[in-house]
């Protein structure tokens, strides 16, 4: 998906919500366990119930990889069930030496090889340019680089200072030599509302994938106040707060209701920038 297509979807749906499919087989409603693939059935119903309210789905691959072959099958089926006009994210946090990164890129981008073709994959910047560039060889596919994460441990390295800048600022600056804002986004945690001003100094026009509202307590208002751009420039993710809104048979309707609350708040923010 191109940047323009993504912006058009945001305008059309009045939403920049990403629903996170962090589907844990131990947390899904009991009645689904009789299905051949309970995780896929859960995802399918969540997608059907929320697809008009969000512009993106993020599949955190850890929740699938931990189940071995069965998990990988649920992942492939879910990836192929996602509507084509919705931006898809493989949240896999990959990155390795070049030839290995090329394999990771095929795994998430090459339908012919792996049976999956996500629009984007999250990548760790730590190993530098040659670890990221194999993902950039695919047309209309995106790298979402970890910049400033939402967790407590982000302080361990991401705020370390060299002569001029903090480590996350160096990630933002250096990586812009590798790709434009048509192919690169950044992960910035919603739990760091105040840091968005600083982020926008270095990446004024990039899209940011923002996890951390909902279960982690980040504020959508703060994220928008400091992070929204004239093109919106935000994809805000919520996983647990939406998909586990109910553990009963009404789980999909409950997920829809939660997604709708967030979408309505987003519509108000989008109105402010004339969308
Ligand atoms: O900095 C980061 C990077 C990634 N994540 C991921 O986003 C979701 C958040 O889930 P919630 O249930 O809405 O808290 C999850 O997949 C994380 O691994 C993040 O939270 N922070």
PDB file of C-alpha atoms and ligand atoms in Angstrom:
ATOM      1  CA  UNK A   1       0.000   0.000   0.000  1.00  0.00           C
ATOM      2  CA  UNK A   2       1.290   3.487  -0.812  1.00  0.00           C
ATOM      3  CA  UNK A   3       1.359   6.446   1.564  1.00  0.00           C
ATOM      4  CA  UNK A   4      -1.384   8.168  -0.472  1.00  0.00           C
ATOM      5  CA  UNK A   5      -3.609   5.076  -0.319  1.00  0.00           C
ATOM      6  CA  UNK A   6      -3.129   4.900   3.443  1.00  0.00           C
ATOM      7  CA  UNK A   7      -4.019   8.574   3.872  1.00  0.00           C
ATOM      8  CA  UNK A   8      -7.119   8.070   1.682  1.00  0.00           C
ATOM      9  CA  UNK A   9      -8.260   5.192   3.941  1.00  0.00           C
ATOM     10  CA  UNK A  10      -7.781   7.363   7.044  1.00  0.00           C
ATOM     11  CA  UNK A  11      -9.917  10.118   5.487  1.00  0.00           C
ATOM     12  CA  UNK A  12     -12.597   7.679   4.353  1.00  0.00           C
ATOM     13  CA  UNK A  13     -12.936   5.842   7.661  1.00  0.00           C
ATOM     14  CA  UNK A  14     -12.189   8.837   9.904  1.00  0.00           C
ATOM     15  CA  UNK A  15      -9.886   6.544  11.789  1.00  0.00           C
ATOM     16  CA  UNK A  16      -6.195   5.883  12.319  1.00  0.00           C
ATOM     17  CA  UNK A  17      -6.798   2.858  14.499  1.00  0.00           C
ATOM     18  CA  UNK A  18      -4.667  -0.260  14.262  1.00  0.00           C
ATOM     19  CA  UNK A  19      -6.248  -3.307  15.882  1.00  0.00           C
ATOM     20  CA  UNK A  20      -3.610  -5.601  17.338  1.00  0.00           C
ATOM     21  CA  UNK A  21      -4.247  -9.304  16.846  1.00  0.00           C
ATOM     22  CA  UNK A  22      -2.173 -10.482  19.822  1.00  0.00           C
ATOM     23  CA  UNK A  23      -4.223 -13.625  20.051  1.00  0.00           C
ATOM     24  CA  UNK A  24      -3.356 -15.850  22.983  1.00  0.00           C
ATOM     25  CA  UNK A  25      -5.089 -19.235  22.784  1.00  0.00           C
ATOM     26  CA  UNK A  26      -5.318 -19.259  26.600  1.00  0.00           C
ATOM     27  CA  UNK A  27      -7.345 -16.048  26.589  1.00  0.00           C
ATOM     28  CA  UNK A  28      -9.902 -16.652  23.864  1.00  0.00           C
ATOM     29  CA  UNK A  29     -13.518 -17.574  24.741  1.00  0.00           C
ATOM     30  CA  UNK A  30     -13.975 -21.242  25.661  1.00  0.00           C
ATOM     31  CA  UNK A  31     -16.682 -21.929  23.068  1.00  0.00           C
ATOM     32  CA  UNK A  32     -14.147 -21.339  20.246  1.00  0.00           C
ATOM     33  CA  UNK A  33     -11.949 -24.217  21.354  1.00  0.00           C
ATOM     34  CA  UNK A  34     -14.163 -26.682  19.458  1.00  0.00           C
ATOM     35  CA  UNK A  35     -13.141 -25.125  16.105  1.00  0.00           C
ATOM     36  CA  UNK A  36     -10.319 -26.733  14.056  1.00  0.00           C
ATOM     37  CA  UNK A  37      -8.303 -23.534  14.371  1.00  0.00           C
ATOM     38  CA  UNK A  38      -9.654 -21.566  17.366  1.00  0.00           C
ATOM     39  CA  UNK A  39      -7.141 -18.732  16.967  1.00  0.00           C
ATOM     40  CA  UNK A  40      -8.076 -18.170  13.325  1.00  0.00           C
ATOM     41  CA  UNK A  41     -11.802 -18.324  14.191  1.00  0.00           C
ATOM     42  CA  UNK A  42     -11.276 -15.701  16.917  1.00  0.00           C
ATOM     43  CA  UNK A  43      -9.300 -13.442  14.552  1.00  0.00           C
ATOM     44  CA  UNK A  44     -11.833 -13.873  11.756  1.00  0.00           C
ATOM     45  CA  UNK A  45     -14.702 -12.740  13.995  1.00  0.00           C
ATOM     46  CA  UNK A  46     -12.667  -9.820  15.385  1.00  0.00           C
ATOM     47  CA  UNK A  47     -11.751  -8.718  11.837  1.00  0.00           C
ATOM     48  CA  UNK A  48     -15.359  -9.002  10.616  1.00  0.00           C
ATOM     49  CA  UNK A  49     -16.549  -6.932  13.590  1.00  0.00           C
ATOM     50  CA  UNK A  50     -13.932  -4.146  13.381  1.00  0.00           C
ATOM     51  CA  UNK A  51     -12.840  -3.772   9.750  1.00  0.00           C
ATOM     52  CA  UNK A  52     -14.944  -0.668   9.067  1.00  0.00           C
ATOM     53  CA  UNK A  53     -13.513   1.091  12.147  1.00  0.00           C
ATOM     54  CA  UNK A  54      -9.774   0.628  11.643  1.00  0.00           C
ATOM     55  CA  UNK A  55      -7.271   1.255   8.857  1.00  0.00           C
ATOM     56  CA  UNK A  56      -4.758  -1.320   9.924  1.00  0.00           C
ATOM     57  CA  UNK A  57      -4.234  -4.673  11.663  1.00  0.00           C
ATOM     58  CA  UNK A  58      -1.035  -5.545  13.482  1.00  0.00           C
ATOM     59  CA  UNK A  59      -0.261  -9.198  13.984  1.00  0.00           C
ATOM     60  CA  UNK A  60       2.343  -9.729  16.667  1.00  0.00           C
ATOM     61  CA  UNK A  61       4.006 -12.887  15.387  1.00  0.00           C
ATOM     62  CA  UNK A  62       5.188 -13.974  18.875  1.00  0.00           C
ATOM     63  CA  UNK A  63       1.637 -15.023  19.735  1.00  0.00           C
ATOM     64  CA  UNK A  64       1.683 -17.419  16.753  1.00  0.00           C
ATOM     65  CA  UNK A  65       5.310 -18.577  16.719  1.00  0.00           C
ATOM     66  CA  UNK A  66       5.004 -19.841  20.306  1.00  0.00           C
ATOM     67  CA  UNK A  67       2.493 -22.468  19.096  1.00  0.00           C
ATOM     68  CA  UNK A  68       4.818 -24.020  16.514  1.00  0.00           C
ATOM     69  CA  UNK A  69       3.342 -25.332  13.277  1.00  0.00           C
ATOM     70  CA  UNK A  70      -0.284 -24.814  14.387  1.00  0.00           C
ATOM     71  CA  UNK A  71       0.495 -21.205  15.299  1.00  0.00           C
ATOM     72  CA  UNK A  72       2.230 -20.529  11.994  1.00  0.00           C
ATOM     73  CA  UNK A  73      -0.801 -21.921  10.150  1.00  0.00           C
ATOM     74  CA  UNK A  74      -3.110 -19.586  12.113  1.00  0.00           C
ATOM     75  CA  UNK A  75      -0.775 -16.717  11.210  1.00  0.00           C
ATOM     76  CA  UNK A  76      -0.813 -17.467   7.469  1.00  0.00           C
ATOM     77  CA  UNK A  77      -4.606 -17.922   7.412  1.00  0.00           C
ATOM     78  CA  UNK A  78      -5.145 -14.684   9.338  1.00  0.00           C
ATOM     79  CA  UNK A  79      -2.748 -12.748   7.096  1.00  0.00           C
ATOM     80  CA  UNK A  80      -4.657 -13.903   4.021  1.00  0.00           C
ATOM     81  CA  UNK A  81      -8.042 -13.093   5.585  1.00  0.00           C
ATOM     82  CA  UNK A  82      -7.151  -9.421   6.131  1.00  0.00           C
ATOM     83  CA  UNK A  83      -9.056  -7.112   3.739  1.00  0.00           C
ATOM     84  CA  UNK A  84      -6.763  -5.925   0.929  1.00  0.00           C
ATOM     85  CA  UNK A  85      -7.544  -2.239   1.464  1.00  0.00           C
ATOM     86  CA  UNK A  86      -6.412  -2.402   5.095  1.00  0.00           C
ATOM     87  CA  UNK A  87      -2.754  -1.803   5.964  1.00  0.00           C
ATOM     88  CA  UNK A  88      -1.238  -4.968   7.432  1.00  0.00           C
ATOM     89  CA  UNK A  89       1.668  -5.056   9.871  1.00  0.00           C
ATOM     90  CA  UNK A  90       3.763  -8.081  10.782  1.00  0.00           C
ATOM     91  CA  UNK A  91       5.030  -7.054  14.198  1.00  0.00           C
ATOM     92  CA  UNK A  92       8.024  -9.387  14.166  1.00  0.00           C
ATOM     93  CA  UNK A  93      10.838  -7.002  15.192  1.00  0.00           C
ATOM     94  CA  UNK A  94      13.379  -8.601  12.866  1.00  0.00           C
ATOM     95  CA  UNK A  95      16.827  -7.530  11.623  1.00  0.00           C
ATOM     96  CA  UNK A  96      20.088  -9.463  11.108  1.00  0.00           C
ATOM     97  CA  UNK A  97      23.069  -9.499   8.758  1.00  0.00           C
ATOM     98  CA  UNK A  98      22.019  -8.759   5.168  1.00  0.00           C
ATOM     99  CA  UNK A  99      21.527 -12.249   3.746  1.00  0.00           C
ATOM    100  CA  UNK A 100      19.518 -13.306   6.814  1.00  0.00           C
ATOM    101  CA  UNK A 101      17.386 -10.157   6.738  1.00  0.00           C
ATOM    102  CA  UNK A 102      16.634 -10.977   3.091  1.00  0.00           C
ATOM    103  CA  UNK A 103      15.121 -14.275   4.289  1.00  0.00           C
ATOM    104  CA  UNK A 104      13.025 -12.454   6.896  1.00  0.00           C
ATOM    105  CA  UNK A 105      11.838 -10.061   4.194  1.00  0.00           C
ATOM    106  CA  UNK A 106      10.746 -12.996   2.004  1.00  0.00           C
ATOM    107  CA  UNK A 107       8.987 -14.561   4.991  1.00  0.00           C
ATOM    108  CA  UNK A 108       6.721 -11.536   5.460  1.00  0.00           C
ATOM    109  CA  UNK A 109       6.562  -9.940   2.007  1.00  0.00           C
ATOM    110  CA  UNK A 110       6.778 -12.693  -0.600  1.00  0.00           C
ATOM    111  CA  UNK A 111       3.430 -14.417  -1.105  1.00  0.00           C
ATOM    112  CA  UNK A 112       5.045 -16.822  -3.594  1.00  0.00           C
ATOM    113  CA  UNK A 113       7.615 -18.039  -1.044  1.00  0.00           C
ATOM    114  CA  UNK A 114       5.899 -17.915   2.320  1.00  0.00           C
ATOM    115  CA  UNK A 115       2.204 -17.634   1.458  1.00  0.00           C
ATOM    116  CA  UNK A 116       1.996 -14.226   3.167  1.00  0.00           C
ATOM    117  CA  UNK A 117       2.323 -10.675   1.897  1.00  0.00           C
ATOM    118  CA  UNK A 118       2.117  -8.061   4.638  1.00  0.00           C
ATOM    119  CA  UNK A 119       2.326  -4.352   3.810  1.00  0.00           C
ATOM    120  CA  UNK A 120       4.939  -3.818   6.492  1.00  0.00           C
ATOM    121  CA  UNK A 121       7.194  -5.418   9.051  1.00  0.00           C
ATOM    122  CA  UNK A 122       8.652  -4.027  12.265  1.00  0.00           C
ATOM    123  CA  UNK A 123      12.449  -4.037  12.273  1.00  0.00           C
ATOM    124  CA  UNK A 124      15.028  -3.400  15.020  1.00  0.00           C
ATOM    125  CA  UNK A 125      17.569  -0.739  13.947  1.00  0.00           C
ATOM    126  CA  UNK A 126      20.442  -1.937  16.098  1.00  0.00           C
ATOM    127  CA  UNK A 127      22.388  -3.775  13.363  1.00  0.00           C
ATOM    128  CA  UNK A 128      22.316  -0.812  10.981  1.00  0.00           C
ATOM    129  CA  UNK A 129      21.788  -0.154   7.300  1.00  0.00           C
ATOM    130  CA  UNK A 130      22.599  -3.559   5.767  1.00  0.00           C
ATOM    131  CA  UNK A 131      20.232  -5.252   8.220  1.00  0.00           C
ATOM    132  CA  UNK A 132      17.352  -2.985   7.166  1.00  0.00           C
ATOM    133  CA  UNK A 133      17.897  -2.519   3.418  1.00  0.00           C
ATOM    134  CA  UNK A 134      16.771  -6.042   2.325  1.00  0.00           C
ATOM    135  CA  UNK A 135      13.270  -5.140   3.562  1.00  0.00           C
ATOM    136  CA  UNK A 136      13.343  -1.968   1.447  1.00  0.00           C
ATOM    137  CA  UNK A 137      13.819  -3.813  -1.847  1.00  0.00           C
ATOM    138  CA  UNK A 138      10.110  -4.623  -2.045  1.00  0.00           C
ATOM    139  CA  UNK A 139       7.931  -2.087  -3.851  1.00  0.00           C
ATOM    140  CA  UNK A 140       5.111  -0.536  -1.807  1.00  0.00           C
ATOM    141  CA  UNK A 141       6.222  -2.424   1.300  1.00  0.00           C
ATOM    142  CA  UNK A 142       7.203  -0.652   4.478  1.00  0.00           C
ATOM    143  CA  UNK A 143       9.781  -0.933   7.216  1.00  0.00           C
ATOM    144  CA  UNK A 144       8.562   0.198  10.622  1.00  0.00           C
ATOM    145  CA  UNK A 145      11.714   0.868  12.574  1.00  0.00           C
ATOM    146  CA  UNK A 146      11.753   0.732  16.381  1.00  0.00           C
ATOM    147  CA  UNK A 147      12.606   4.273  17.513  1.00  0.00           C
ATOM    148  CA  UNK A 148      11.262   4.956  21.001  1.00  0.00           C
ATOM    149  CA  UNK A 149       9.416   2.008  22.482  1.00  0.00           C
ATOM    150  CA  UNK A 150       6.592   2.037  25.035  1.00  0.00           C
ATOM    151  CA  UNK A 151       8.163  -0.214  27.678  1.00  0.00           C
ATOM    152  CA  UNK A 152      10.021   0.646  30.893  1.00  0.00           C
ATOM    153  CA  UNK A 153      13.291  -0.800  29.515  1.00  0.00           C
ATOM    154  CA  UNK A 154      13.335   1.787  26.711  1.00  0.00           C
ATOM    155  CA  UNK A 155      15.287   3.947  29.171  1.00  0.00           C
ATOM    156  CA  UNK A 156      18.175   1.453  29.276  1.00  0.00           C
ATOM    157  CA  UNK A 157      19.488   2.362  25.822  1.00  0.00           C
ATOM    158  CA  UNK A 158      17.132   4.611  23.870  1.00  0.00           C
ATOM    159  CA  UNK A 159      17.802   7.698  26.022  1.00  0.00           C
ATOM    160  CA  UNK A 160      21.596   7.284  26.041  1.00  0.00           C
ATOM    161  CA  UNK A 161      23.311  10.428  24.827  1.00  0.00           C
ATOM    162  CA  UNK A 162      26.249  10.780  22.462  1.00  0.00           C
ATOM    163  CA  UNK A 163      27.817  14.215  21.699  1.00  0.00           C
ATOM    164  CA  UNK A 164      24.678  15.657  20.105  1.00  0.00           C
ATOM    165  CA  UNK A 165      21.689  13.440  20.446  1.00  0.00           C
ATOM    166  CA  UNK A 166      19.886  10.697  22.265  1.00  0.00           C
ATOM    167  CA  UNK A 167      20.091   7.225  20.756  1.00  0.00           C
ATOM    168  CA  UNK A 168      16.489   7.270  19.504  1.00  0.00           C
ATOM    169  CA  UNK A 169      17.164  10.620  17.822  1.00  0.00           C
ATOM    170  CA  UNK A 170      20.192   9.122  16.075  1.00  0.00           C
ATOM    171  CA  UNK A 171      17.988   6.242  14.868  1.00  0.00           C
ATOM    172  CA  UNK A 172      15.544   8.761  13.386  1.00  0.00           C
ATOM    173  CA  UNK A 173      18.281  10.856  11.759  1.00  0.00           C
ATOM    174  CA  UNK A 174      20.490   8.094  10.343  1.00  0.00           C
ATOM    175  CA  UNK A 175      17.694   5.886   9.033  1.00  0.00           C
ATOM    176  CA  UNK A 176      16.334   8.725   6.893  1.00  0.00           C
ATOM    177  CA  UNK A 177      19.430   8.248   4.724  1.00  0.00           C
ATOM    178  CA  UNK A 178      18.164   4.733   3.894  1.00  0.00           C
ATOM    179  CA  UNK A 179      14.567   5.374   2.816  1.00  0.00           C
ATOM    180  CA  UNK A 180      11.982   8.129   2.465  1.00  0.00           C
ATOM    181  CA  UNK A 181       8.712   8.589   4.316  1.00  0.00           C
ATOM    182  CA  UNK A 182       7.072   6.637   1.459  1.00  0.00           C
ATOM    183  CA  UNK A 183       8.622   3.424   2.763  1.00  0.00           C
ATOM    184  CA  UNK A 184       9.716   3.964   6.353  1.00  0.00           C
ATOM    185  CA  UNK A 185       7.694   4.515   9.520  1.00  0.00           C
ATOM    186  CA  UNK A 186       8.774   4.539  13.161  1.00  0.00           C
ATOM    187  CA  UNK A 187       7.480   2.856  16.297  1.00  0.00           C
ATOM    188  CA  UNK A 188       6.959   5.405  19.068  1.00  0.00           C
ATOM    189  CA  UNK A 189       5.205   4.363  22.271  1.00  0.00           C
ATOM    190  CA  UNK A 190       2.055   6.219  23.360  1.00  0.00           C
ATOM    191  CA  UNK A 191       3.361   6.045  26.928  1.00  0.00           C
ATOM    192  CA  UNK A 192       5.806   8.815  25.975  1.00  0.00           C
ATOM    193  CA  UNK A 193       3.307  11.522  24.968  1.00  0.00           C
ATOM    194  CA  UNK A 194       5.742  14.356  25.779  1.00  0.00           C
ATOM    195  CA  UNK A 195       8.472  12.858  23.565  1.00  0.00           C
ATOM    196  CA  UNK A 196       6.354  13.293  20.428  1.00  0.00           C
ATOM    197  CA  UNK A 197       7.464  16.948  20.133  1.00  0.00           C
ATOM    198  CA  UNK A 198      11.065  15.776  20.008  1.00  0.00           C
ATOM    199  CA  UNK A 199      10.210  12.959  17.587  1.00  0.00           C
ATOM    200  CA  UNK A 200       8.454  15.397  15.260  1.00  0.00           C
ATOM    201  CA  UNK A 201      11.554  17.628  15.208  1.00  0.00           C
ATOM    202  CA  UNK A 202      13.445  14.779  13.545  1.00  0.00           C
ATOM    203  CA  UNK A 203      10.638  13.104  11.614  1.00  0.00           C
ATOM    204  CA  UNK A 204       8.084  15.823  10.831  1.00  0.00           C
ATOM    205  CA  UNK A 205       6.283  13.955   8.056  1.00  0.00           C
ATOM    206  CA  UNK A 206       6.778  10.262   8.742  1.00  0.00           C
ATOM    207  CA  UNK A 207       3.987   7.982   9.798  1.00  0.00           C
ATOM    208  CA  UNK A 208       4.434   6.714  13.341  1.00  0.00           C
ATOM    209  CA  UNK A 209       3.092   3.386  14.570  1.00  0.00           C
ATOM    210  CA  UNK A 210       2.037   4.110  18.143  1.00  0.00           C
ATOM    211  CA  UNK A 211       1.414   1.187  20.503  1.00  0.00           C
ATOM    212  CA  UNK A 212       0.579   1.746  24.161  1.00  0.00           C
ATOM    213  CA  UNK A 213      -2.947   3.166  24.375  1.00  0.00           C
ATOM    214  CA  UNK A 214      -5.496   0.923  26.094  1.00  0.00           C
ATOM    215  CA  UNK A 215      -3.839  -1.732  28.259  1.00  0.00           C
ATOM    216  CA  UNK A 216      -0.567   0.225  28.721  1.00  0.00           C
ATOM    217  CA  UNK A 217      -2.358   3.440  29.681  1.00  0.00           C
ATOM    218  CA  UNK A 218      -0.971   5.863  27.058  1.00  0.00           C
ATOM    219  CA  UNK A 219      -3.073   8.907  26.191  1.00  0.00           C
ATOM    220  CA  UNK A 220      -4.517   9.245  22.693  1.00  0.00           C
ATOM    221  CA  UNK A 221      -5.095  12.954  23.399  1.00  0.00           C
ATOM    222  CA  UNK A 222      -1.393  13.578  24.172  1.00  0.00           C
ATOM    223  CA  UNK A 223      -0.257  11.537  21.168  1.00  0.00           C
ATOM    224  CA  UNK A 224      -2.468  13.639  18.895  1.00  0.00           C
ATOM    225  CA  UNK A 225      -1.602  16.951  20.542  1.00  0.00           C
ATOM    226  CA  UNK A 226       2.105  16.476  19.885  1.00  0.00           C
ATOM    227  CA  UNK A 227       2.237  13.889  17.125  1.00  0.00           C
ATOM    228  CA  UNK A 228      -0.484  14.490  14.532  1.00  0.00           C
ATOM    229  CA  UNK A 229       0.563  16.062  11.193  1.00  0.00           C
ATOM    230  CA  UNK A 230      -1.332  17.569   8.260  1.00  0.00           C
ATOM    231  CA  UNK A 231      -1.497  14.042   6.735  1.00  0.00           C
ATOM    232  CA  UNK A 232      -2.412  12.530  10.130  1.00  0.00           C
ATOM    233  CA  UNK A 233       0.913  10.673  10.290  1.00  0.00           C
ATOM    234  CA  UNK A 234      -0.245   8.304  13.016  1.00  0.00           C
ATOM    235  CA  UNK A 235      -1.352   4.693  13.256  1.00  0.00           C
ATOM    236  CA  UNK A 236      -2.384   4.113  16.858  1.00  0.00           C
ATOM    237  CA  UNK A 237      -2.483   0.495  17.972  1.00  0.00           C
ATOM    238  CA  UNK A 238      -4.609  -1.099  20.650  1.00  0.00           C
ATOM    239  CA  UNK A 239      -4.505  -4.868  21.138  1.00  0.00           C
ATOM    240  CA  UNK A 240      -5.680  -6.320  24.476  1.00  0.00           C
ATOM    241  CA  UNK A 241      -8.157  -3.534  25.317  1.00  0.00           C
ATOM    242  CA  UNK A 242     -10.045  -4.303  22.098  1.00  0.00           C
ATOM    243  CA  UNK A 243      -9.701  -8.009  21.422  1.00  0.00           C
ATOM    244  CA  UNK A 244     -10.261  -9.104  25.037  1.00  0.00           C
ATOM    245  CA  UNK A 245     -13.019  -6.589  25.822  1.00  0.00           C
ATOM    246  CA  UNK A 246     -15.188  -9.612  26.695  1.00  0.00           C
ATOM    247  CA  UNK A 247     -14.301 -13.239  27.307  1.00  0.00           C
ATOM    248  CA  UNK A 248     -17.834 -14.403  26.556  1.00  0.00           C
ATOM    249  CA  UNK A 249     -19.730 -15.338  23.410  1.00  0.00           C
ATOM    250  CA  UNK A 250     -20.251 -11.608  22.745  1.00  0.00           C
ATOM    251  CA  UNK A 251     -16.476 -11.043  22.375  1.00  0.00           C
ATOM    252  CA  UNK A 252     -16.657  -9.743  18.796  1.00  0.00           C
ATOM    253  CA  UNK A 253     -19.448  -7.222  19.538  1.00  0.00           C
ATOM    254  CA  UNK A 254     -17.562  -6.099  22.657  1.00  0.00           C
ATOM    255  CA  UNK A 255     -14.399  -5.637  20.577  1.00  0.00           C
ATOM    256  CA  UNK A 256     -16.406  -3.591  18.092  1.00  0.00           C
ATOM    257  CA  UNK A 257     -17.784  -1.376  20.863  1.00  0.00           C
ATOM    258  CA  UNK A 258     -14.266  -0.716  22.209  1.00  0.00           C
ATOM    259  CA  UNK A 259     -12.883  -0.037  18.726  1.00  0.00           C
ATOM    260  CA  UNK A 260     -15.779   2.335  18.072  1.00  0.00           C
ATOM    261  CA  UNK A 261     -15.004   4.362  21.207  1.00  0.00           C
ATOM    262  CA  UNK A 262     -11.418   4.875  20.021  1.00  0.00           C
ATOM    263  CA  UNK A 263     -12.508   5.580  16.438  1.00  0.00           C
ATOM    264  CA  UNK A 264     -14.956   8.254  17.603  1.00  0.00           C
ATOM    265  CA  UNK A 265     -12.208  10.015  19.548  1.00  0.00           C
ATOM    266  CA  UNK A 266      -9.990   9.765  16.450  1.00  0.00           C
ATOM    267  CA  UNK A 267     -12.688  11.250  14.222  1.00  0.00           C
ATOM    268  CA  UNK A 268     -12.699  14.361  16.470  1.00  0.00           C
ATOM    269  CA  UNK A 269      -8.917  14.662  16.216  1.00  0.00           C
ATOM    270  CA  UNK A 270      -9.067  14.267  12.436  1.00  0.00           C
ATOM    271  CA  UNK A 271     -11.707  16.977  12.186  1.00  0.00           C
ATOM    272  CA  UNK A 272      -9.166  19.408  13.686  1.00  0.00           C
ATOM    273  CA  UNK A 273      -6.824  18.811  10.711  1.00  0.00           C
ATOM    274  CA  UNK A 274      -9.677  19.029   8.190  1.00  0.00           C
ATOM    275  CA  UNK A 275     -10.001  15.309   7.379  1.00  0.00           C
TER     276      UNK A 275
HETATM  277  O1  LIG B   1       7.205  -0.126  21.840  1.00  0.00           O
HETATM  278  C1  LIG B   1       6.432  -1.052  21.598  1.00  0.00           C
HETATM  279  C2  LIG B   1       6.545  -1.834  20.464  1.00  0.00           C
HETATM  280  C3  LIG B   1       5.611  -2.800  20.242  1.00  0.00           C
HETATM  281  N1  LIG B   1       4.587  -3.023  21.100  1.00  0.00           N
HETATM  282  C4  LIG B   1       3.591  -4.060  20.753  1.00  0.00           C
HETATM  283  O2  LIG B   1       2.316  -3.432  20.556  1.00  0.00           O
HETATM  284  C5  LIG B   1       1.273  -4.223  21.121  1.00  0.00           C
HETATM  285  C6  LIG B   1       0.628  -3.501  22.279  1.00  0.00           C
HETATM  286  O3  LIG B   1      -0.394  -4.283  22.841  1.00  0.00           O
HETATM  287  P1  LIG B   1      -1.444  -3.756  23.954  1.00  0.00           P
HETATM  288  O4  LIG B   1      -2.187  -4.976  24.338  1.00  0.00           O
HETATM  289  O5  LIG B   1      -2.324  -2.724  23.303  1.00  0.00           O
HETATM  290  O6  LIG B   1      -0.640  -3.187  25.057  1.00  0.00           O
HETATM  291  C7  LIG B   1       1.939  -5.541  21.495  1.00  0.00           C
HETATM  292  O7  LIG B   1       1.905  -6.400  20.369  1.00  0.00           O
HETATM  293  C8  LIG B   1       3.364  -5.138  21.790  1.00  0.00           C
HETATM  294  O8  LIG B   1       4.275  -6.200  21.618  1.00  0.00           O
HETATM  295  C9  LIG B   1       4.483  -2.259  22.231  1.00  0.00           C
HETATM  296  O9  LIG B   1       3.559  -2.420  23.054  1.00  0.00           O
HETATM  297  N2  LIG B   1       5.412  -1.284  22.449  1.00  0.00           N
END
